[in-house]
Short mmCIF file of C-alpha atoms in Angstrom, two decimals:
data_model
loop_
_atom_site.label_atom_id
_atom_site.label_comp_id
_atom_site.label_asym_id
_atom_site.label_seq_id
_atom_site.Cartn_x
_atom_site.Cartn_y
_atom_site.Cartn_z
CA MET A 1 24.76 -28.38 -70.95
CA ILE A 2 27.55 -30.99 -71.22
CA LEU A 3 31.08 -30.21 -72.29
CA ILE A 4 33.41 -32.80 -73.60
CA ALA A 5 37.10 -32.30 -74.14
CA ASP A 6 39.97 -34.30 -75.72
CA GLY A 7 43.00 -32.54 -74.54
CA GLY A 8 46.63 -32.93 -75.78
CA SER A 9 49.76 -30.98 -75.42
CA THR A 10 49.42 -29.16 -78.66
CA LYS A 11 45.69 -28.76 -79.03
CA THR A 12 42.40 -29.59 -77.39
CA ASP A 13 39.13 -30.27 -78.95
CA TRP A 14 35.88 -29.25 -77.12
CA ILE A 15 32.28 -30.31 -78.17
CA ALA A 16 29.31 -28.95 -76.22
CA LEU A 17 25.97 -31.03 -76.08
CA ASN A 18 22.62 -30.01 -74.79
CA ALA A 19 20.27 -31.82 -72.41
CA GLN A 20 19.19 -34.03 -75.32
CA LYS A 21 22.84 -34.83 -76.03
CA LYS A 22 22.56 -32.99 -79.38
CA GLU A 23 25.54 -31.02 -80.54
CA LEU A 24 25.57 -27.28 -79.96
CA PHE A 25 28.94 -26.27 -81.02
CA ARG A 26 32.52 -27.33 -81.20
CA VAL A 27 35.85 -25.57 -80.76
CA THR A 28 39.65 -26.30 -80.81
CA SER A 29 41.97 -24.52 -78.55
CA LEU A 30 45.56 -24.56 -77.39
CA GLY A 31 46.80 -27.81 -75.49
CA LEU A 32 46.10 -28.10 -71.80
CA ASN A 33 48.56 -30.68 -70.43
CA PRO A 34 48.87 -30.08 -66.70
CA SER A 35 52.27 -31.95 -66.46
CA VAL A 36 54.21 -29.51 -68.77
CA ILE A 37 52.05 -26.38 -68.59
CA ALA A 38 52.16 -23.93 -65.64
CA LYS A 39 49.01 -23.35 -63.67
CA GLU A 40 48.75 -19.65 -64.80
CA GLU A 41 49.08 -20.52 -68.41
CA LEU A 42 46.38 -23.27 -68.15
CA LEU A 43 43.89 -20.77 -66.63
CA HIS A 44 44.86 -18.09 -69.22
CA ARG A 45 44.31 -20.55 -72.21
CA ILE A 46 40.85 -21.65 -70.80
CA ASN A 47 39.70 -18.02 -70.28
CA ASN A 48 40.78 -17.29 -73.99
CA ILE A 49 38.34 -19.54 -75.46
CA PRO A 50 35.39 -17.17 -76.41
CA GLN A 51 32.87 -19.97 -77.10
CA LEU A 52 33.28 -21.57 -73.69
CA ILE A 53 33.23 -18.26 -71.75
CA ASP A 54 29.99 -17.27 -73.27
CA TYR A 55 28.39 -20.45 -72.03
CA LYS A 56 30.39 -20.82 -68.71
CA HIS A 57 27.25 -20.23 -66.41
CA LYS A 58 25.08 -22.85 -68.43
CA ILE A 59 27.72 -25.74 -68.40
CA GLU A 60 26.66 -28.29 -65.84
CA GLU A 61 29.06 -31.21 -66.59
CA ILE A 62 32.69 -31.30 -68.07
CA HIS A 63 34.20 -34.60 -69.06
CA PHE A 64 37.95 -33.70 -69.76
CA TYR A 65 40.24 -36.31 -71.04
CA GLY A 66 43.88 -35.20 -71.37
CA ALA A 67 47.35 -35.83 -71.94
CA GLY A 68 49.33 -35.60 -68.61
CA CYS A 69 46.24 -36.38 -66.57
CA GLY A 70 47.55 -39.88 -65.46
CA SER A 71 48.32 -38.93 -61.82
CA PRO A 72 46.12 -37.76 -59.00
CA LEU A 73 48.05 -34.47 -58.67
CA SER A 74 47.55 -33.46 -62.33
CA VAL A 75 43.91 -34.40 -62.15
CA LYS A 76 43.29 -32.33 -59.04
CA LEU A 77 45.28 -29.49 -60.70
CA LEU A 78 43.38 -29.23 -63.87
CA THR A 79 40.01 -29.92 -61.93
CA ASP A 80 40.68 -26.99 -59.63
CA ILE A 81 41.55 -24.83 -62.65
CA LEU A 82 38.50 -25.70 -64.61
CA GLN A 83 36.39 -25.22 -61.49
CA VAL A 84 37.56 -21.53 -61.25
CA THR A 85 35.84 -20.67 -64.57
CA PHE A 86 33.06 -23.14 -64.66
CA LYS A 87 31.83 -22.74 -61.08
CA LYS A 88 28.51 -24.55 -61.64
CA ALA A 89 29.87 -27.50 -63.34
CA LYS A 90 30.45 -31.14 -62.08
CA ILE A 91 34.09 -31.81 -63.57
CA THR A 92 35.58 -35.02 -64.34
CA VAL A 93 39.21 -35.24 -65.50
CA SER A 94 40.55 -38.41 -66.99
CA GLU A 95 43.67 -39.21 -68.77
CA ASP A 96 43.69 -39.28 -72.72
CA MET A 97 44.09 -43.00 -72.70
CA LEU A 98 40.48 -43.45 -71.42
CA ALA A 99 39.25 -41.26 -74.08
CA ALA A 100 41.08 -43.33 -76.75
CA VAL A 101 39.53 -46.58 -75.33
CA TYR A 102 36.06 -45.01 -75.44
CA ALA A 103 36.59 -43.66 -78.98
CA CYS A 104 37.62 -47.00 -80.67
CA SER A 105 37.15 -50.13 -78.58
CA ASN A 106 33.39 -50.41 -78.51
CA ASN A 107 33.74 -51.66 -74.93
CA LYS A 108 35.53 -54.68 -76.22
CA PRO A 109 39.08 -56.05 -75.41
CA ALA A 110 41.81 -54.36 -77.50
CA ILE A 111 45.22 -52.83 -77.38
CA VAL A 112 44.93 -49.00 -77.64
CA ASN A 113 47.70 -46.63 -78.66
CA ILE A 114 48.28 -42.89 -78.80
CA LEU A 115 50.91 -41.52 -81.26
CA GLY A 116 50.56 -37.82 -81.16
CA THR A 117 52.68 -35.12 -79.49
CA GLY A 118 53.42 -37.79 -77.09
CA SER A 119 52.84 -41.61 -77.12
CA ASN A 120 51.20 -44.10 -74.75
CA SER A 121 49.33 -47.44 -74.89
CA CYS A 122 47.17 -49.66 -72.83
CA TYR A 123 45.39 -52.92 -72.91
CA TYR A 124 41.60 -52.69 -72.35
CA ASP A 125 39.90 -55.89 -71.35
CA GLY A 126 36.45 -54.51 -71.69
CA VAL A 127 36.28 -53.20 -68.02
CA THR A 128 39.84 -51.99 -66.87
CA ILE A 129 42.88 -50.48 -68.44
CA THR A 130 46.37 -52.08 -67.98
CA LYS A 131 49.53 -50.39 -69.04
CA SER A 132 52.79 -52.11 -70.05
CA SER A 133 54.66 -49.55 -68.08
CA ALA A 134 54.36 -46.06 -66.41
CA SER A 135 54.79 -43.15 -68.72
CA LEU A 136 57.66 -40.86 -67.79
CA GLY A 137 57.04 -38.32 -70.52
CA TYR A 138 58.92 -36.91 -73.42
CA THR A 139 62.42 -36.55 -71.91
CA ILE A 140 63.14 -40.43 -71.82
CA MET A 141 60.04 -42.13 -73.18
CA ASP A 142 57.41 -41.28 -75.74
CA GLU A 143 58.80 -43.48 -78.45
CA ALA A 144 57.43 -42.85 -82.01
CA SER A 145 55.69 -39.53 -80.93
CA GLY A 146 55.98 -36.25 -82.52
CA ASN A 147 58.39 -35.01 -79.98
CA TYR A 148 60.34 -38.29 -80.30
CA PHE A 149 60.83 -37.88 -84.00
CA GLY A 150 61.43 -33.92 -83.62
CA LYS A 151 64.52 -34.95 -81.39
CA ILE A 152 65.75 -37.25 -84.06
CA LEU A 153 65.39 -34.64 -86.79
CA LEU A 154 67.29 -32.13 -84.71
CA ARG A 155 70.24 -34.51 -83.82
CA ASP A 156 70.43 -35.75 -87.41
CA PHE A 157 70.51 -32.14 -88.73
CA PHE A 158 73.35 -30.96 -86.49
CA TYR A 159 75.23 -34.39 -86.71
CA LYS A 160 75.04 -33.93 -90.45
CA LYS A 161 73.33 -37.35 -90.92
CA MET A 162 70.51 -35.93 -93.01
CA PRO A 163 70.63 -36.30 -96.81
CA THR A 164 71.70 -33.01 -98.28
CA ASN A 165 68.41 -32.16 -99.93
CA ILE A 166 66.45 -32.95 -96.84
CA ALA A 167 68.86 -30.92 -94.60
CA THR A 168 68.39 -27.90 -96.97
CA ALA A 169 64.71 -28.11 -96.94
CA PHE A 170 64.87 -28.40 -93.04
CA GLU A 171 66.94 -25.43 -92.63
CA ASN A 172 64.69 -23.45 -95.06
CA GLN A 173 61.56 -24.40 -92.89
CA PHE A 174 62.92 -23.88 -89.32
CA ASN A 175 64.92 -21.47 -87.51
CA VAL A 176 68.00 -23.60 -86.75
CA ASP A 177 70.05 -20.97 -84.96
CA VAL A 178 71.61 -22.77 -82.05
CA ASP A 179 70.56 -20.19 -79.34
CA PHE A 180 67.11 -20.00 -80.65
CA ILE A 181 66.77 -23.68 -80.38
CA LYS A 182 68.32 -24.03 -76.85
CA LYS A 183 66.14 -21.20 -75.56
CA ASN A 184 62.87 -23.10 -76.76
CA LEU A 185 64.25 -26.41 -75.30
CA TYR A 186 65.43 -25.08 -72.03
CA ARG A 187 64.03 -21.79 -71.15
CA MET A 188 60.61 -21.55 -72.81
CA PRO A 189 57.36 -23.48 -71.68
CA ASN A 190 56.17 -26.64 -73.60
CA PRO A 191 59.46 -28.05 -75.04
CA ASN A 192 57.50 -31.19 -76.01
CA MET A 193 55.31 -29.16 -78.46
CA TYR A 194 58.36 -27.31 -79.63
CA LEU A 195 59.93 -30.63 -80.50
CA ALA A 196 56.86 -32.12 -82.05
CA SER A 197 56.63 -29.04 -84.30
CA PHE A 198 59.68 -30.38 -86.24
CA ALA A 199 57.84 -33.76 -86.83
CA THR A 200 55.46 -31.89 -89.12
CA PHE A 201 58.27 -31.69 -91.50
CA MET A 202 58.14 -35.33 -92.17
CA PHE A 203 54.45 -35.26 -93.44
CA ASP A 204 55.68 -33.38 -96.35
CA TYR A 205 58.72 -35.66 -97.23
CA LYS A 206 57.11 -38.92 -96.25
CA HIS A 207 58.13 -40.61 -99.47
CA GLU A 208 61.83 -39.72 -98.95
CA LYS A 209 63.89 -42.85 -98.05
CA TYR A 210 65.37 -41.15 -95.09
CA ILE A 211 62.13 -40.26 -93.51
CA LYS A 212 60.63 -43.58 -94.19
CA LYS A 213 63.50 -45.35 -92.58
CA THR A 214 63.31 -42.92 -89.50
CA ILE A 215 59.67 -43.52 -89.14
CA LYS A 216 60.05 -47.40 -89.36
CA LYS A 217 62.88 -47.46 -86.77
CA GLY A 218 60.63 -45.40 -84.46
CA PHE A 219 57.68 -47.51 -84.90
CA GLN A 220 59.63 -50.74 -84.29
CA LYS A 221 60.99 -49.29 -81.01
CA TYR A 222 57.22 -48.31 -80.14
CA PHE A 223 55.96 -51.89 -80.72
CA LYS A 224 58.89 -53.37 -78.78
CA TYR A 225 58.15 -51.44 -75.62
CA HIS A 226 54.51 -50.53 -75.95
CA VAL A 227 52.61 -53.38 -77.79
CA LEU A 228 54.54 -56.71 -77.62
CA PRO A 229 54.83 -56.59 -73.83
CA TYR A 230 51.04 -57.19 -73.52
CA LYS A 231 51.64 -60.72 -75.12
CA LYS A 232 48.23 -60.82 -76.44
CA GLN A 233 46.95 -63.17 -79.29
CA ALA A 234 47.58 -62.01 -82.74
CA ASN A 235 43.82 -61.40 -83.41
CA THR A 236 43.48 -59.06 -80.49
CA PRO A 237 42.22 -55.72 -82.06
CA ILE A 238 44.85 -53.11 -82.21
CA TYR A 239 43.92 -49.32 -82.50
CA PHE A 240 45.90 -46.18 -82.99
CA ILE A 241 44.95 -42.74 -82.40
CA GLY A 242 46.81 -39.55 -83.40
CA SER A 243 48.32 -37.57 -86.33
CA ILE A 244 51.70 -39.40 -86.28
CA ALA A 245 49.89 -42.81 -86.63
CA PHE A 246 47.36 -41.39 -89.19
CA TYR A 247 49.83 -39.87 -91.63
CA PHE A 248 52.30 -42.77 -91.63
CA LYS A 249 49.71 -45.57 -91.30
CA ASP A 250 51.21 -47.47 -94.23
CA ILE A 251 54.41 -47.84 -92.40
CA LEU A 252 52.67 -48.50 -89.28
CA ALA A 253 50.85 -51.46 -90.83
CA TYR A 254 54.15 -52.81 -92.23
CA VAL A 255 55.76 -52.75 -88.88
CA ALA A 256 52.77 -54.46 -87.28
CA GLN A 257 52.86 -57.25 -90.05
CA GLU A 258 56.57 -57.75 -89.22
CA ASN A 259 55.50 -58.57 -85.72
CA ASN A 260 52.77 -60.90 -87.18
CA LEU A 261 49.98 -58.39 -85.99
CA THR A 262 47.29 -56.57 -87.75
CA ILE A 263 46.14 -52.93 -87.06
CA THR A 264 42.29 -52.85 -86.71
CA ASP A 265 41.91 -49.00 -87.34
CA VAL A 266 43.78 -45.84 -87.26
CA ILE A 267 41.92 -42.62 -86.09
CA GLN A 268 43.40 -39.17 -86.44
CA ARG A 269 41.05 -37.27 -84.05
CA PRO A 270 39.09 -39.31 -81.56
CA ILE A 271 36.61 -36.44 -80.48
CA ASP A 272 33.76 -37.50 -82.75
CA ASN A 273 33.81 -40.93 -81.57
CA LEU A 274 34.28 -39.88 -77.98
CA VAL A 275 31.10 -37.84 -78.22
CA LYS A 276 29.16 -40.56 -79.67
CA TYR A 277 30.16 -42.64 -76.78
CA HIS A 278 28.92 -40.02 -74.51
CA GLN A 279 25.55 -39.82 -76.44
CA GLU A 280 25.00 -43.62 -76.10
CA ASN A 281 25.93 -43.99 -72.49
CA THR A 282 24.43 -42.41 -69.41
CA PHE A 283 26.63 -40.67 -66.76
#
């Protein structure tokens, strides 16, 4: 049995394949980002996925692609944790950027982007991945991600920069008690996920001028730092993956056009394409 996982900070999609590479089952669990989640919590989350535990002795290969898996230290950490539960499995841990490339590029050159809880980009030449810069995570980077927009919404609410109707709706939907927010930001695990939870608010108010302006400014910054630095020809395919890109793809397309670029495709969840890649390729 082969297990394929696309892991983010918020959630992880798992699909199991049999020896003939036919799907056996799929399940979604909590996120498994080793850069922001403690070792004990990672192990706890894995061991609380009944479908996986039921088959843990039958799983022979695990291909895990995850957010926060871009450094040797985080790769080793997650590999060791998975090995505790799946003792017989050969485990390969790679960063989520590689999963994004497999899911959309068809092994051809492309600029590939992730806009989910966090954000990232790369240029894939058909063989190797090149990044415009190292990713330093949600505290100072992650432009146009869920946590990036969550920060903006919180700041605008407390600085009273939101339109009154939007601020009222925001206050009705979230606990805006200062002590509660500070506790989640500075004392609780996964502050990036907490920040990204506010971004879901934008989905329901995407037609409001304030929201559209906020999204557009974030996307403009993302293109400036994560797409334009590759200096590729305008006909280079550009792919986006993630919920932020998917739900605001009209604004994304507009910002791309402002930069004389065209987006080839936007994929909300790459797991199906990722599995197809594994079914068609021998490992």
